Amino acid sequence: MSKLEQILILDPPSDLRFRGPFTDVVTTNLKLRNPSDRRVCFKVKTTAPRRYCVRPNSGVIDPGSTVTISVMLQPFDYDPNEKSKHKFMVQTIFAPSNVNDLEAMWKDAKPDDLMDSKLRCVFEMPSDNDKMNELESSKAGSLLNASKADGTPGAKAGSVSMDDTEMRKLMEECKRLQTEVGKLLDENRQLKDEGLRMRKANQFDSSASKSSASMLSKDPASKSLPSLLVVIAAIFIGFFLGKFVL
């Protein structure tokens, strides 16, 4: 058993596995157990601090106690061709009996007193079968919740029949509205035809009045023409008679 294992036991011991899809925060737990009879200080470091949120990232473990650390991977665009090189390191040291400032203790610690363990991050995407199983389980859970909310099967059947009754009422209302719309369209068409006939009748009356007016305006001229001819004939007759008399 190594010196690290004597001072601290990690679970999992080597890999931190994160299961996709990575469209939301993915959390993996890391357990640290102190099997020794002394208090142990720990600190968690990562090669990609912006991609992970670690709570807690440092602290003290009492003898025989266990601490659970939540490692939260932030959302990102997963590329299966890119192998993750992210790693975590857990540093440990026996806590002095009179320690008050942990930061100062870590700064003043000697390299020989520090022990560390490295963890590799592994990304896993669910397969198609896993997706189908998750989908079926989610559907089953939703159906179970719906059945619990609805109550007994009789109540569920009653709700279904009630839905059918409402659907029939809606269909009848739609048919009635369609009939009324058809009637309104027919009335509108009749009004348009009547308006067209009235406009044609008005145009005929106006044209007839114009023709009668033009005829009336032409009659006096036609009547005045024979009288003018009579006057001219009388003048010629008088002229010839005057010549013969003289």
Coordinates of N, CA and C in Angstrom, one line a residue:
M1 N 0.9 -1.2 0.0 CA 0.0 0.0 0.0 C 0.9 1.2 0.0
S2 N 0.6 2.2 -0.9 CA 1.4 3.4 -1.0 C 1.2 4.3 0.1
K3 N 2.0 5.3 0.2 CA 1.9 6.3 1.2 C 0.6 7.1 1.0
L4 N 0.2 7.4 -0.2 CA -1.0 8.1 -0.5 C -2.2 7.3 -0.1
E5 N -2.2 6.1 -0.4 CA -3.4 5.2 0.0 C -3.5 5.1 1.5
Q6 N -2.4 5.2 2.1 CA -2.5 5.1 3.6 C -3.1 6.4 4.2
I7 N -2.8 7.5 3.5 CA -3.4 8.8 4.1 C -4.7 9.1 3.6
L8 N -5.1 8.7 2.3 CA -6.4 9.0 1.7 C -6.8 8.0 0.7
I9 N -8.1 7.6 0.7 CA -8.6 6.7 -0.3 C -9.6 7.4 -1.2
L10 N -9.4 7.3 -2.5 CA -10.3 8.0 -3.5 C -11.3 7.1 -4.1
D11 N -12.5 7.6 -4.3 CA -13.5 6.8 -5.0 C -14.3 7.7 -5.9
P12 N -14.1 7.6 -7.3 CA -13.3 6.5 -8.0 C -11.8 6.7 -7.9
P13 N -11.0 5.7 -8.0 CA -9.6 5.8 -7.8 C -8.8 6.4 -8.9
S14 N -9.3 6.4 -10.2 CA -8.5 6.8 -11.3 C -9.1 7.8 -12.3
D15 N -10.4 7.5 -12.6 CA -11.1 8.3 -13.6 C -12.3 9.0 -13.1
L16 N -12.6 10.2 -13.6 CA -13.8 10.9 -13.3 C -14.6 10.9 -14.7
R17 N -15.7 10.2 -14.6 CA -16.5 10.0 -15.8 C -17.7 10.9 -15.9
F18 N -17.8 11.6 -17.1 CA -18.9 12.5 -17.3 C -19.8 12.0 -18.4
R19 N -21.0 11.8 -18.2 CA -21.9 11.2 -19.3 C -22.7 12.4 -19.9
G20 N -22.7 12.4 -21.3 CA -23.4 13.4 -22.0 C -24.9 13.1 -22.2
P21 N -25.6 13.9 -22.9 CA -25.1 15.1 -23.7 C -24.7 16.2 -22.8
F22 N -23.8 17.0 -23.3 CA -23.2 18.1 -22.5 C -23.8 19.4 -22.8
T23 N -25.1 19.4 -22.9 CA -25.8 20.7 -23.1 C -26.2 21.3 -21.8
D24 N -26.0 20.6 -20.7 CA -26.3 21.2 -19.4 C -25.2 20.8 -18.5
V25 N -25.2 21.3 -17.2 CA -24.2 20.9 -16.3 C -24.3 19.4 -15.9
V26 N -23.1 18.8 -16.0 CA -23.0 17.3 -15.7 C -22.2 17.2 -14.4
T27 N -22.7 16.5 -13.4 CA -22.1 16.5 -12.1 C -21.6 15.0 -11.8
T28 N -20.4 14.9 -11.3 CA -19.8 13.7 -10.9 C -19.3 13.8 -9.5
N29 N -19.5 12.8 -8.6 CA -19.1 12.9 -7.2 C -17.8 12.2 -7.0
L30 N -16.9 12.8 -6.2 CA -15.7 12.2 -5.8 C -15.6 12.1 -4.3
K31 N -15.4 10.9 -3.8 CA -15.4 10.6 -2.4 C -14.0 10.5 -1.9
L32 N -13.7 11.2 -0.8 CA -12.3 11.1 -0.2 C -12.5 10.5 1.2
R33 N -11.8 9.4 1.5 CA -12.0 8.8 2.9 C -10.6 8.8 3.5
N34 N -10.6 9.2 4.8 CA -9.4 9.2 5.6 C -9.3 8.0 6.5
P35 N -8.5 7.0 6.1 CA -8.5 5.8 7.0 C -7.5 5.9 8.1
S36 N -6.7 7.0 8.2 CA -5.7 7.1 9.2 C -6.3 7.6 10.5
D37 N -5.4 7.7 11.5 CA -5.9 8.2 12.8 C -5.5 9.7 13.0
R38 N -5.2 10.4 12.0 CA -4.8 11.8 12.0 C -5.7 12.6 11.1
R39 N -5.8 13.9 11.4 CA -6.6 14.7 10.5 C -5.8 15.0 9.2
V40 N -6.5 15.0 8.1 CA -5.8 15.2 6.8 C -6.4 16.4 6.1
C41 N -5.6 17.3 5.6 CA -6.0 18.4 4.7 C -5.9 18.0 3.3
F42 N -6.9 18.5 2.5 CA -6.9 18.1 1.0 C -7.1 19.4 0.2
K43 N -6.7 19.3 -1.0 CA -6.9 20.4 -2.0 C -7.1 19.8 -3.4
V44 N -8.1 20.2 -4.1 CA -8.4 19.7 -5.4 C -8.0 20.7 -6.5
K45 N -7.2 20.3 -7.5 CA -6.8 21.2 -8.6 C -7.1 20.5 -9.9
T46 N -7.3 21.3 -10.9 CA -7.6 20.8 -12.3 C -6.8 21.6 -13.3
T47 N -6.6 20.9 -14.4 CA -5.9 21.6 -15.5 C -6.8 22.5 -16.3
A48 N -8.1 22.5 -16.1 CA -9.1 23.3 -16.8 C -10.0 24.0 -15.8
P49 N -9.6 24.9 -15.0 CA -10.4 25.5 -14.0 C -11.6 26.2 -14.4
R50 N -11.6 26.7 -15.7 CA -12.8 27.4 -16.2 C -13.9 26.5 -16.7
R51 N -13.6 25.2 -16.8 CA -14.6 24.2 -17.3 C -15.3 23.5 -16.2
Y52 N -14.7 23.6 -15.0 CA -15.3 22.8 -13.9 C -15.5 23.7 -12.7
C53 N -16.5 23.3 -11.9 CA -16.8 23.9 -10.6 C -16.8 22.8 -9.6
V54 N -15.9 23.0 -8.6 CA -15.6 22.0 -7.6 C -16.0 22.5 -6.2
R55 N -16.9 21.7 -5.6 CA -17.4 22.1 -4.3 C -17.4 20.9 -3.3
P56 N -16.7 20.9 -2.2 CA -15.6 21.9 -1.9 C -14.3 21.6 -2.5
N57 N -13.5 22.6 -2.8 CA -12.2 22.3 -3.4 C -11.1 22.2 -2.4
S58 N -11.3 22.3 -1.1 CA -10.3 22.1 -0.1 C -11.0 21.9 1.2
G59 N -10.3 21.4 2.2 CA -10.9 21.2 3.5 C -10.0 20.3 4.4
V60 N -10.7 19.8 5.5 CA -10.0 19.0 6.4 C -10.9 17.7 6.6
I61 N -10.3 16.5 6.7 CA -11.0 15.3 6.9 C -10.6 14.7 8.2
D62 N -11.5 14.5 9.1 CA -11.2 13.9 10.4 C -10.9 12.4 10.2
P63 N -10.2 11.8 11.2 CA -9.9 10.4 11.1 C -11.1 9.5 10.9
G64 N -11.1 8.6 10.0 CA -12.2 7.7 9.7 C -13.4 8.3 9.0
S65 N -13.3 9.6 8.6 CA -14.4 10.3 8.0 C -14.3 10.3 6.5
T66 N -15.4 10.6 5.8 CA -15.5 10.7 4.4 C -16.1 12.0 3.9
V67 N -15.5 12.6 2.9 CA -16.0 13.8 2.3 C -16.4 13.6 0.9
T68 N -17.6 14.1 0.5 CA -18.0 13.9 -0.9 C -17.8 15.3 -1.6
I69 N -17.1 15.2 -2.8 CA -16.8 16.4 -3.5 C -17.6 16.4 -4.8
S70 N -18.3 17.4 -5.2 CA -19.1 17.5 -6.4 C -18.3 18.2 -7.5
V71 N -18.0 17.5 -8.6 CA -17.3 18.1 -9.7 C -18.3 18.3 -10.8
M72 N -18.5 19.6 -11.1 CA -19.6 20.0 -12.1 C -18.9 20.5 -13.4
L73 N -19.2 19.7 -14.4 CA -18.7 20.1 -15.7 C -19.6 21.1 -16.4
Q74 N -19.2 22.2 -16.9 CA -20.0 23.2 -17.5 C -20.4 22.8 -18.9
P75 N -21.5 23.3 -19.5 CA -21.9 22.9 -20.8 C -20.9 23.3 -21.9
F76 N -20.7 22.5 -22.9 CA -19.8 22.7 -24.0 C -20.2 21.9 -25.2
D77 N -19.6 22.2 -26.4 CA -19.9 21.5 -27.6 C -19.0 20.3 -27.7
Y78 N -19.6 19.1 -27.6 CA -18.8 17.9 -27.6 C -18.3 17.5 -29.0
D79 N -17.0 17.2 -29.1 CA -16.5 16.7 -30.3 C -15.9 15.3 -30.1
P80 N -16.5 14.3 -30.7 CA -16.0 12.9 -30.4 C -14.6 12.7 -30.9
N81 N -14.1 13.4 -31.9 CA -12.8 13.2 -32.4 C -11.7 13.9 -31.5
E82 N -12.1 14.7 -30.6 CA -11.2 15.3 -29.7 C -11.1 14.6 -28.3
K83 N -10.0 14.1 -28.0 CA -9.8 13.4 -26.7 C -9.5 14.4 -25.6
S84 N -10.2 14.2 -24.5 CA -10.1 15.2 -23.4 C -8.7 15.0 -22.7
K85 N -8.0 16.0 -22.5 CA -6.8 16.0 -21.7 C -6.9 16.6 -20.3
H86 N -8.2 16.8 -19.9 CA -8.4 17.4 -18.6 C -8.0 16.4 -17.5
K87 N -7.4 16.9 -16.5 CA -7.0 16.0 -15.4 C -7.3 16.8 -14.0
F88 N -7.4 16.0 -13.0 CA -7.6 16.5 -11.7 C -6.5 15.9 -10.8
M89 N -6.1 16.7 -9.8 CA -5.1 16.3 -8.8 C -5.6 16.6 -7.4
V90 N -5.5 15.6 -6.6 CA -5.9 15.8 -5.2 C -4.6 15.8 -4.3
Q91 N -4.3 16.9 -3.7 CA -3.2 17.0 -2.9 C -3.6 16.8 -1.4
T92 N -2.8 16.1 -0.7 CA -3.1 15.8 0.7 C -1.9 16.0 1.6
I93 N -2.1 16.3 2.9 CA -1.1 16.5 3.8 C -1.7 16.3 5.2
F94 N -0.9 15.8 6.1 CA -1.4 15.6 7.5 C -1.5 17.0 8.1
A95 N -2.6 17.2 8.7 CA -2.8 18.5 9.4 C -2.1 18.6 10.7
P96 N -1.3 19.7 10.8 CA -0.6 19.9 12.1 C -1.7 20.1 13.3
S97 N -1.3 19.8 14.5 CA -2.2 19.9 15.6 C -2.6 21.3 15.9
N98 N -1.7 22.2 15.6 CA -2.0 23.6 16.0 C -2.2 24.5 14.7
V99 N -2.8 23.9 13.7 CA -3.0 24.7 12.5 C -4.2 25.6 12.6
N100 N -4.0 26.9 12.2 CA -5.1 27.9 12.2 C -5.3 28.5 10.8
D101 N -4.2 28.6 10.0 CA -4.3 29.2 8.7 C -3.9 28.1 7.7
L102 N -5.0 27.6 7.0 CA -4.7 26.5 6.0 C -3.9 27.0 4.8
E103 N -4.1 28.2 4.3 CA -3.4 28.7 3.2 C -1.9 28.9 3.5
A104 N -1.6 29.4 4.7 CA -0.2 29.5 5.1 C 0.4 28.1 5.3
M105 N -0.4 27.1 5.7 CA 0.1 25.8 5.9 C 0.5 25.2 4.5
W106 N -0.3 25.4 3.5 CA 0.0 24.9 2.1 C 1.2 25.6 1.6
K107 N 1.3 26.9 1.8 CA 2.5 27.6 1.3 C 3.8 27.1 2.0
D108 N 3.7 26.9 3.2 CA 4.9 26.5 4.0 C 5.2 25.0 4.0
A109 N 4.3 24.2 3.3 CA 4.5 22.8 3.3 C 5.7 22.4 2.5
K110 N 6.4 21.4 2.9 CA 7.6 20.9 2.2 C 7.1 19.8 1.2
P111 N 7.8 19.7 0.1 CA 7.4 18.8 -1.0 C 7.4 17.4 -0.5
D112 N 8.2 17.0 0.5 CA 8.2 15.6 1.0 C 7.0 15.3 1.8
D113 N 6.3 16.4 2.4 CA 5.1 16.2 3.2 C 3.9 16.1 2.3
L114 N 3.9 16.5 1.1 CA 2.8 16.5 0.2 C 2.6 15.2 -0.5
M115 N 1.4 14.8 -0.6 CA 1.1 13.5 -1.4 C -0.1 13.9 -2.3
D116 N 0.0 13.4 -3.5 CA -1.0 13.7 -4.5 C -1.4 12.5 -5.3
S117 N -2.6 12.6 -5.9 CA -3.2 11.5 -6.8 C -3.8 12.2 -7.9
K118 N -3.5 11.7 -9.2 CA -4.1 12.3 -10.4 C -5.3 11.5 -10.9
L119 N -6.2 12.2 -11.4 CA -7.5 11.6 -11.9 C -7.6 12.1 -13.3
R120 N -8.0 11.2 -14.2 CA -8.3 11.5 -15.6 C -9.8 11.7 -15.9
C121 N -10.1 12.7 -16.7 CA -11.5 13.0 -17.0 C -11.9 12.2 -18.3
V122 N -13.0 11.5 -18.3 CA -13.4 10.7 -19.4 C -14.8 11.1 -19.7
F123 N -15.1 11.4 -21.0 CA -16.4 11.9 -21.5 C -17.1 10.7 -22.2
E124 N -18.3 10.5 -21.9 CA -19.1 9.4 -22.5 C -20.4 9.9 -23.0
M125 N -20.7 9.5 -24.3 CA -21.9 9.9 -24.9 C -22.9 8.7 -24.9
P126 N -24.1 8.9 -24.6 CA -25.1 7.7 -24.6 C -25.3 7.1 -26.0
S127 N -25.3 5.8 -26.0 CA -25.6 5.2 -27.3 C -27.1 5.3 -27.7
D128 N -27.4 4.8 -28.9 CA -28.8 4.9 -29.3 C -29.7 4.0 -28.5
N129 N -29.2 2.8 -28.0 CA -30.0 2.0 -27.1 C -30.3 2.7 -25.8
D130 N -29.2 3.3 -25.3 CA -29.4 4.0 -24.0 C -30.4 5.2 -24.2
K131 N -30.4 5.8 -25.3 CA -31.3 6.9 -25.6 C -32.7 6.4 -25.6
M132 N -32.9 5.3 -26.3 CA -34.3 4.7 -26.4 C -34.7 4.2 -25.0
N133 N -33.8 3.6 -24.2 CA -34.2 3.2 -22.9 C -34.6 4.4 -22.0
E134 N -33.8 5.5 -22.1 CA -34.1 6.7 -21.3 C -35.4 7.3 -21.8
L135 N -35.7 7.3 -23.1 CA -36.9 7.8 -23.6 C -38.1 7.0 -23.1
E136 N -38.0 5.7 -23.2 CA -39.1 4.8 -22.7 C -39.3 5.0 -21.2
S137 N -38.2 5.1 -20.5 CA -38.4 5.2 -19.0 C -39.1 6.6 -18.7
S138 N -38.7 7.6 -19.5 CA -39.3 8.9 -19.2 C -40.8 8.9 -19.6
K139 N -41.1 8.2 -20.7 CA -42.5 8.1 -21.1 C -43.3 7.3 -20.0
A140 N -42.7 6.2 -19.6 CA -43.4 5.4 -18.5 C -43.6 6.2 -17.3
G141 N -42.6 7.0 -16.9 CA -42.8 7.9 -15.7 C -43.8 8.9 -15.9
S142 N -43.9 9.5 -17.1 CA -44.9 10.5 -17.4 C -46.3 9.9 -17.4
L143 N -46.4 8.7 -17.9 CA -47.7 8.0 -17.9 C -48.2 7.6 -16.5
L144 N -47.2 7.2 -15.7 CA -47.5 6.9 -14.3 C -47.9 8.1 -13.6
N145 N -47.3 9.2 -13.8 CA -47.7 10.4 -13.1 C -49.0 10.9 -13.6
A146 N -49.3 10.7 -14.9 CA -50.6 11.1 -15.4 C -51.7 10.3 -14.8
S147 N -51.4 8.9 -14.7 CA -52.5 8.0 -14.1 C -52.7 8.3 -12.7
K148 N -51.6 8.7 -12.0 CA -51.8 9.1 -10.6 C -52.6 10.3 -10.4
A149 N -52.3 11.3 -11.3 CA -53.0 12.5 -11.2 C -54.5 12.4 -11.6
D150 N -54.8 11.5 -12.6 CA -56.2 11.3 -13.0 C -57.0 10.5 -12.0
G151 N -56.4 9.6 -11.3 CA -57.1 8.7 -10.3 C -57.4 7.4 -10.9
T152 N -58.7 6.9 -10.7 CA -59.1 5.6 -11.1 C -59.3 5.5 -12.6
P153 N -59.3 4.3 -13.2 CA -59.6 4.2 -14.6 C -61.0 4.7 -15.0
G154 N -62.0 4.5 -14.1 CA -63.3 5.0 -14.4 C -63.3 6.5 -14.6
A155 N -62.6 7.2 -13.7 CA -62.5 8.6 -13.8 C -61.8 9.0 -15.1
K156 N -60.8 8.2 -15.5 CA -60.1 8.5 -16.8 C -61.0 8.3 -17.9
A157 N -61.8 7.2 -17.9 CA -62.7 7.0 -19.0 C -63.8 8.1 -19.1
G158 N -64.2 8.6 -17.9 CA -65.2 9.7 -17.9 C -64.6 10.9 -18.5
S159 N -63.3 11.2 -18.2 CA -62.7 12.4 -18.8 C -62.6 12.2 -20.3
V160 N -62.3 11.0 -20.8 CA -62.2 10.8 -22.2 C -63.5 11.0 -22.9
S161 N -64.6 10.4 -22.3 CA -65.9 10.6 -22.9 C -66.4 12.1 -22.8
M162 N -66.0 12.8 -21.8 CA -66.3 14.2 -21.7 C -65.5 14.9 -22.8
D163 N -64.3 14.5 -23.1 CA -63.6 15.2 -24.2 C -64.3 14.9 -25.5
D164 N -64.8 13.7 -25.7 CA -65.5 13.4 -27.0 C -66.7 14.2 -27.1
T165 N -67.5 14.4 -26.0 CA -68.7 15.2 -26.0 C -68.4 16.7 -26.4
E166 N -67.3 17.2 -25.8 CA -66.9 18.6 -26.1 C -66.5 18.7 -27.6
M167 N -65.8 17.6 -28.1 CA -65.4 17.6 -29.4 C -66.6 17.7 -30.4
R168 N -67.6 16.9 -30.1 CA -68.8 16.9 -31.0 C -69.5 18.2 -30.9
K169 N -69.5 18.8 -29.7 CA -70.1 20.2 -29.7 C -69.3 21.2 -30.5
L170 N -68.0 21.1 -30.4 CA -67.2 22.0 -31.2 C -67.4 21.8 -32.7
M171 N -67.6 20.5 -33.2 CA -67.8 20.2 -34.6 C -69.1 20.8 -35.0
E172 N -70.2 20.6 -34.2 CA -71.5 21.1 -34.5 C -71.5 22.6 -34.6
E173 N -70.7 23.3 -33.7 CA -70.6 24.7 -33.7 C -69.9 25.2 -35.0
C174 N -68.9 24.4 -35.4 CA -68.2 24.8 -36.6 C -69.1 24.7 -37.8
K175 N -69.9 23.6 -37.9 CA -70.8 23.4 -39.0 C -71.8 24.5 -39.1
R176 N -72.3 24.9 -37.9 CA -73.3 26.0 -37.9 C -72.7 27.3 -38.4
L177 N -71.5 27.6 -37.9 CA -70.8 28.8 -38.4 C -70.5 28.8 -39.9
Q178 N -70.1 27.6 -40.4 CA -69.9 27.5 -41.8 C -71.2 27.8 -42.6
T179 N -72.4 27.3 -42.1 CA -73.6 27.5 -42.8 C -74.0 29.0 -42.8
E180 N -73.8 29.6 -41.7 CA -74.1 31.1 -41.6 C -73.1 31.9 -42.5
V181 N -71.9 31.4 -42.6 CA -71.0 32.1 -43.5 C -71.4 32.0 -45.0
G182 N -71.9 30.7 -45.3 CA -72.4 30.5 -46.7 C -73.6 31.4 -47.0
K183 N -74.5 31.5 -46.0 CA -75.7 32.4 -46.2 C -75.3 33.8 -46.4
L184 N -74.3 34.3 -45.6 CA -73.9 35.7 -45.8 C -73.2 35.9 -47.1
L185 N -72.5 34.9 -47.6 CA -71.9 35.0 -48.9 C -72.9 35.1 -50.0
D186 N -74.0 34.3 -49.9 CA -75.1 34.3 -50.9 C -75.8 35.7 -50.9
E187 N -76.1 36.2 -49.7 CA -76.7 37.5 -49.6 C -75.8 38.6 -50.2
N188 N -74.5 38.5 -49.9 CA -73.6 39.5 -50.5 C -73.6 39.4 -52.0
R189 N -73.6 38.2 -52.6 CA -73.7 38.1 -54.0 C -74.9 38.6 -54.6
Q190 N -76.1 38.4 -53.9 CA -77.4 38.9 -54.4 C -77.4 40.5 -54.4
L191 N -76.8 41.0 -53.3 CA -76.8 42.5 -53.3 C -75.9 43.1 -54.4
K192 N -74.8 42.4 -54.7 CA -73.9 42.8 -55.7 C -74.6 42.8 -57.1
D193 N -75.4 41.7 -57.4 CA -76.1 41.6 -58.6 C -77.2 42.7 -58.7
E194 N -77.9 42.9 -57.6 CA -79.0 43.9 -57.6 C -78.4 45.3 -57.9
G195 N -77.2 45.6 -57.3 CA -76.6 46.9 -57.5 C -76.1 47.0 -58.9
L196 N -75.7 45.9 -59.5 CA -75.3 46.0 -60.9 C -76.4 46.3 -61.8
R197 N -77.6 45.6 -61.6 CA -78.8 45.9 -62.4 C -79.3 47.3 -62.2
M198 N -79.2 47.8 -61.0 CA -79.6 49.2 -60.8 C -78.7 50.2 -61.5
R199 N -77.4 49.9 -61.5 CA -76.5 50.8 -62.3 C -76.8 50.8 -63.8
K200 N -77.1 49.6 -64.3 CA -77.4 49.5 -65.7 C -78.7 50.2 -66.1
A201 N -79.7 50.1 -65.2 CA -81.0 50.8 -65.4 C -80.7 52.3 -65.4
N202 N -80.0 52.8 -64.5 CA -79.7 54.2 -64.4 C -79.0 54.7 -65.6
Q203 N -78.0 53.9 -66.1 CA -77.3 54.3 -67.3 C -78.2 54.4 -68.5
F204 N -79.2 53.4 -68.7 CA -80.1 53.4 -69.8 C -81.1 54.6 -69.7
D205 N -81.5 54.9 -68.5 CA -82.4 56.1 -68.4 C -81.7 57.4 -68.8
S206 N -80.4 57.5 -68.3 CA -79.7 58.7 -68.6 C -79.4 58.8 -70.1
S207 N -79.1 57.7 -70.8 CA -78.9 57.7 -72.3 C -80.2 58.1 -73.0
A208 N -81.3 57.5 -72.6 CA -82.6 57.8 -73.2 C -83.0 59.3 -73.1
S209 N -82.7 59.9 -71.9 CA -83.0 61.3 -71.7 C -82.2 62.2 -72.6
K210 N -80.9 61.7 -72.7 CA -80.0 62.5 -73.6 C -80.5 62.5 -75.0
S211 N -80.9 61.3 -75.5 CA -81.3 61.2 -76.9 C -82.6 62.0 -77.2
S212 N -83.5 62.0 -76.2 CA -84.8 62.8 -76.4 C -84.5 64.3 -76.4
A213 N -83.5 64.7 -75.5 CA -83.2 66.1 -75.5 C -82.5 66.5 -76.8
S214 N -81.7 65.6 -77.4 CA -81.1 66.0 -78.7 C -82.1 66.1 -79.8
M215 N -83.1 65.2 -79.8 CA -84.2 65.2 -80.8 C -85.0 66.5 -80.6
L216 N -85.3 66.9 -79.4 CA -86.0 68.1 -79.2 C -85.2 69.3 -79.7
S217 N -83.9 69.3 -79.5 CA -83.1 70.4 -79.9 C -83.0 70.5 -81.5
K218 N -83.2 69.3 -82.1 CA -83.1 69.3 -83.6 C -84.4 69.7 -84.2
D219 N -85.6 69.5 -83.6 CA -86.9 69.8 -84.2 C -87.1 71.2 -84.6
P220 N -86.8 72.2 -83.8 CA -87.0 73.6 -84.3 C -86.2 73.9 -85.5
A221 N -85.0 73.4 -85.7 CA -84.3 73.7 -86.9 C -84.9 73.1 -88.1
S222 N -85.5 71.8 -87.9 CA -86.1 71.2 -89.1 C -87.4 71.9 -89.4
K223 N -88.1 72.5 -88.4 CA -89.3 73.2 -88.7 C -89.0 74.6 -89.3
S224 N -88.0 75.2 -88.9 CA -87.6 76.5 -89.5 C -87.1 76.4 -90.9
L225 N -86.7 75.2 -91.4 CA -86.1 75.1 -92.7 C -87.2 75.3 -93.8
P226 N -88.5 74.7 -93.7 CA -89.5 75.0 -94.8 C -90.0 76.4 -94.8
S227 N -90.1 77.1 -93.7 CA -90.5 78.5 -93.7 C -89.5 79.4 -94.4
L228 N -88.2 79.0 -94.2 CA -87.2 79.8 -94.9 C -87.2 79.6 -96.4
L229 N -87.5 78.4 -96.8 CA -87.7 78.1 -98.2 C -88.9 78.9 -98.8
V230 N -89.9 78.9 -98.1 CA -91.1 79.7 -98.5 C -90.8 81.2 -98.7
V231 N -90.0 81.7 -97.8 CA -89.7 83.2 -97.9 C -88.8 83.4 -99.1
I232 N -87.8 82.5 -99.3 CA -87.0 82.6 -100.5 C -87.7 82.5 -101.8
A233 N -88.7 81.5 -101.8 CA -89.5 81.4 -103.0 C -90.4 82.6 -103.3
A234 N -90.9 83.2 -102.3 CA -91.7 84.4 -102.4 C -90.9 85.5 -103.0
I235 N -89.7 85.6 -102.5 CA -88.8 86.7 -103.0 C -88.5 86.6 -104.5
F236 N -88.2 85.3 -104.9 CA -87.9 85.1 -106.3 C -89.2 85.3 -107.1
I237 N -90.3 84.9 -106.7 CA -91.6 85.1 -107.4 C -91.9 86.6 -107.6
G238 N -91.7 87.3 -106.5 CA -91.9 88.8 -106.5 C -91.0 89.4 -107.5
F239 N -89.7 89.0 -107.5 CA -88.7 89.6 -108.4 C -89.1 89.4 -109.9
F240 N -89.5 88.1 -110.2 CA -89.9 87.8 -111.6 C -91.2 88.5 -112.0
L241 N -92.2 88.6 -111.1 CA -93.4 89.3 -111.4 C -93.1 90.8 -111.6
G242 N -92.2 91.3 -110.8 CA -91.9 92.7 -111.0 C -91.3 93.0 -112.4
K243 N -90.5 92.1 -112.9 CA -89.9 92.2 -114.2 C -90.9 92.2 -115.3
F244 N -91.8 91.2 -115.2 CA -92.9 91.1 -116.2 C -93.8 92.3 -116.2
V245 N -94.1 92.8 -115.1 CA -95.0 94.0 -115.0 C -94.4 95.2 -115.6
L246 N -93.1 95.4 -115.3 CA -92.4 96.5 -115.8 C -92.2 96.4 -117.3

